[in-house]
Amino acid sequence: MKTSQIPLAAALALLAVASLPAQAQQRTREAVEAEAIAAAHAKDQNVTRGSRGADPFTSTADPEAVYKQAVDTAHAPNQNVTRGSRGPDPFTSSRDPEQVYREAMATAAAPDQNVTSGSRVNSKVISTMQNPALQSAQGK
């Protein structure tokens, strides 16, 4: 350290000591020793929480209500079954079955039903044939 910096370092050290709280400066050797002995004899001083087993548990729930809930759950049907493991869920249609049947028949009887636009050398397919299912549905 250069000679010109020694007085600056001494001044900073003096300032740091002077700025310590008054309580830290007033602790006696006996007080520090007593604190160290108490800390050394403290129970589980170097053990993290939970490393010696779970903390004691105090339940706030009513034991009778918990028992009743457990019994009800144990007797519930399909309690351990994942959805769909016993077959499909029941299906409830939101559409008129007769209308669905008519649409399915019209689609099945449609000419060129498996031909998509552009599937025949990039030409557009326009059917000129009449759909027999639509004709019978219209009453012709």
Short mmCIF file of C-alpha atoms in Angstrom, two decimals:
data_model
loop_
_atom_site.label_atom_id
_atom_site.label_comp_id
_atom_site.label_asym_id
_atom_site.label_seq_id
_atom_site.Cartn_x
_atom_site.Cartn_y
_atom_site.Cartn_z
CA MET A 1 0.00 0.00 0.00
CA LYS A 2 1.33 3.40 -0.83
CA THR A 3 2.17 5.81 1.97
CA SER A 4 -0.45 8.31 0.83
CA GLN A 5 -3.23 5.68 1.15
CA ILE A 6 -2.39 4.61 4.71
CA PRO A 7 -4.01 7.65 6.37
CA LEU A 8 -7.11 7.18 4.15
CA ALA A 9 -7.44 3.50 5.16
CA ALA A 10 -6.99 4.39 8.84
CA ALA A 11 -9.69 7.06 8.56
CA LEU A 12 -12.12 4.60 6.93
CA ALA A 13 -11.44 1.98 9.65
CA LEU A 14 -12.02 4.57 12.37
CA LEU A 15 -15.25 5.68 10.70
CA ALA A 16 -16.48 2.04 10.48
CA VAL A 17 -15.77 1.41 14.17
CA ALA A 18 -17.45 4.66 15.17
CA SER A 19 -20.57 3.84 13.17
CA LEU A 20 -21.19 0.48 14.92
CA PRO A 21 -24.39 0.43 16.98
CA ALA A 22 -23.96 1.31 20.62
CA GLN A 23 -25.45 -2.03 21.67
CA ALA A 24 -22.76 -3.98 19.77
CA GLN A 25 -20.04 -1.97 21.47
CA GLN A 26 -21.47 -2.52 24.97
CA ARG A 27 -21.53 -6.34 24.92
CA THR A 28 -19.21 -7.78 27.50
CA ARG A 29 -17.07 -10.83 27.12
CA GLU A 30 -19.18 -12.67 29.70
CA ALA A 31 -22.41 -11.92 27.79
CA VAL A 32 -20.94 -13.19 24.53
CA GLU A 33 -19.61 -16.32 26.28
CA ALA A 34 -23.01 -17.02 27.89
CA GLU A 35 -24.73 -16.58 24.52
CA ALA A 36 -22.27 -18.99 22.88
CA ILE A 37 -22.77 -21.62 25.59
CA ALA A 38 -26.55 -21.36 25.29
CA ALA A 39 -26.33 -21.73 21.52
CA ALA A 40 -24.01 -24.73 21.86
CA HIS A 41 -26.48 -26.50 24.17
CA ALA A 42 -29.59 -25.67 22.10
CA LYS A 43 -31.64 -28.63 20.92
CA ASP A 44 -31.29 -29.49 17.20
CA GLN A 45 -29.09 -26.48 16.50
CA ASN A 46 -27.53 -27.86 13.33
CA VAL A 47 -30.48 -29.83 12.00
CA THR A 48 -32.77 -28.61 9.27
CA ARG A 49 -36.51 -28.73 9.84
CA GLY A 50 -38.02 -32.11 8.99
CA SER A 51 -34.72 -34.02 8.87
CA ARG A 52 -35.62 -35.95 12.03
CA GLY A 53 -39.14 -36.86 10.99
CA ALA A 54 -42.33 -34.96 10.47
CA ASP A 55 -43.38 -32.14 12.75
CA PRO A 56 -46.12 -33.00 15.24
CA PHE A 57 -49.55 -32.84 13.57
CA THR A 58 -52.59 -31.32 15.21
CA SER A 59 -55.79 -31.87 13.25
CA THR A 60 -58.39 -29.12 13.08
CA ALA A 61 -61.03 -31.30 11.40
CA ASP A 62 -63.80 -33.14 13.21
CA PRO A 63 -62.74 -36.81 13.50
CA GLU A 64 -66.32 -38.08 13.03
CA ALA A 65 -66.78 -36.05 9.83
CA VAL A 66 -63.46 -37.30 8.46
CA TYR A 67 -64.43 -40.90 9.29
CA LYS A 68 -67.84 -40.54 7.61
CA GLN A 69 -66.23 -39.04 4.50
CA ALA A 70 -63.72 -41.91 4.35
CA VAL A 71 -66.47 -44.53 4.64
CA ASP A 72 -68.59 -42.82 1.98
CA THR A 73 -65.61 -42.64 -0.38
CA ALA A 74 -64.73 -46.29 0.23
CA HIS A 75 -68.26 -47.37 -0.66
CA ALA A 76 -68.60 -45.14 -3.73
CA PRO A 77 -69.10 -46.97 -7.04
CA ASN A 78 -66.30 -46.80 -9.59
CA GLN A 79 -63.99 -45.01 -7.17
CA ASN A 80 -60.74 -46.34 -8.62
CA VAL A 81 -61.79 -46.58 -12.24
CA THR A 82 -60.53 -44.19 -14.87
CA ARG A 83 -63.03 -42.82 -17.34
CA GLY A 84 -63.57 -45.14 -20.29
CA SER A 85 -61.96 -48.23 -18.72
CA ARG A 86 -65.34 -49.98 -18.50
CA GLY A 87 -66.42 -49.20 -22.02
CA PRO A 88 -67.43 -46.00 -23.71
CA ASP A 89 -69.53 -43.40 -21.95
CA PRO A 90 -73.21 -43.47 -22.87
CA PHE A 91 -73.87 -41.36 -25.95
CA THR A 92 -76.75 -38.93 -26.08
CA SER A 93 -77.31 -37.35 -29.47
CA SER A 94 -78.45 -33.78 -29.69
CA ARG A 95 -79.75 -34.17 -33.25
CA ASP A 96 -82.83 -35.80 -34.69
CA PRO A 97 -81.95 -39.43 -35.57
CA GLU A 98 -84.19 -39.37 -38.68
CA GLN A 99 -82.39 -36.27 -40.04
CA VAL A 100 -78.99 -37.86 -39.39
CA TYR A 101 -80.13 -41.02 -41.22
CA ARG A 102 -81.33 -39.02 -44.25
CA GLU A 103 -78.04 -37.10 -44.45
CA ALA A 104 -76.03 -40.32 -44.18
CA MET A 105 -78.05 -41.98 -46.95
CA ALA A 106 -77.68 -38.93 -49.21
CA THR A 107 -73.92 -38.87 -48.64
CA ALA A 108 -73.57 -42.61 -49.26
CA ALA A 109 -75.58 -42.45 -52.50
CA ALA A 110 -73.90 -39.32 -53.82
CA PRO A 111 -72.11 -39.73 -57.16
CA ASP A 112 -68.41 -38.89 -57.17
CA GLN A 113 -68.31 -38.99 -53.37
CA ASN A 114 -64.70 -40.14 -53.25
CA VAL A 115 -63.44 -37.70 -55.86
CA THR A 116 -61.98 -34.45 -54.65
CA SER A 117 -61.47 -31.29 -56.59
CA GLY A 118 -58.22 -31.57 -58.52
CA SER A 119 -57.88 -35.32 -58.10
CA ARG A 120 -58.32 -35.94 -61.82
CA VAL A 121 -55.44 -34.11 -63.48
CA ASN A 122 -56.16 -30.85 -61.66
CA SER A 123 -59.60 -30.57 -63.19
CA LYS A 124 -62.65 -29.41 -61.34
CA VAL A 125 -65.24 -32.17 -60.99
CA ILE A 126 -68.81 -31.01 -61.37
CA SER A 127 -71.32 -33.80 -61.11
CA THR A 128 -74.25 -33.70 -63.51
CA MET A 129 -75.84 -36.82 -62.06
CA GLN A 130 -78.85 -36.60 -59.80
CA ASN A 131 -78.52 -37.97 -56.27
CA PRO A 132 -81.13 -40.77 -55.95
CA ALA A 133 -81.45 -40.28 -52.19
CA LEU A 134 -82.23 -36.59 -52.61
CA GLN A 135 -84.79 -37.38 -55.34
CA SER A 136 -86.61 -39.86 -53.12
CA ALA A 137 -86.52 -37.42 -50.19
CA GLN A 138 -88.07 -34.70 -52.40
CA GLY A 139 -90.80 -37.08 -53.53
CA LYS A 140 -89.95 -37.24 -57.25
#
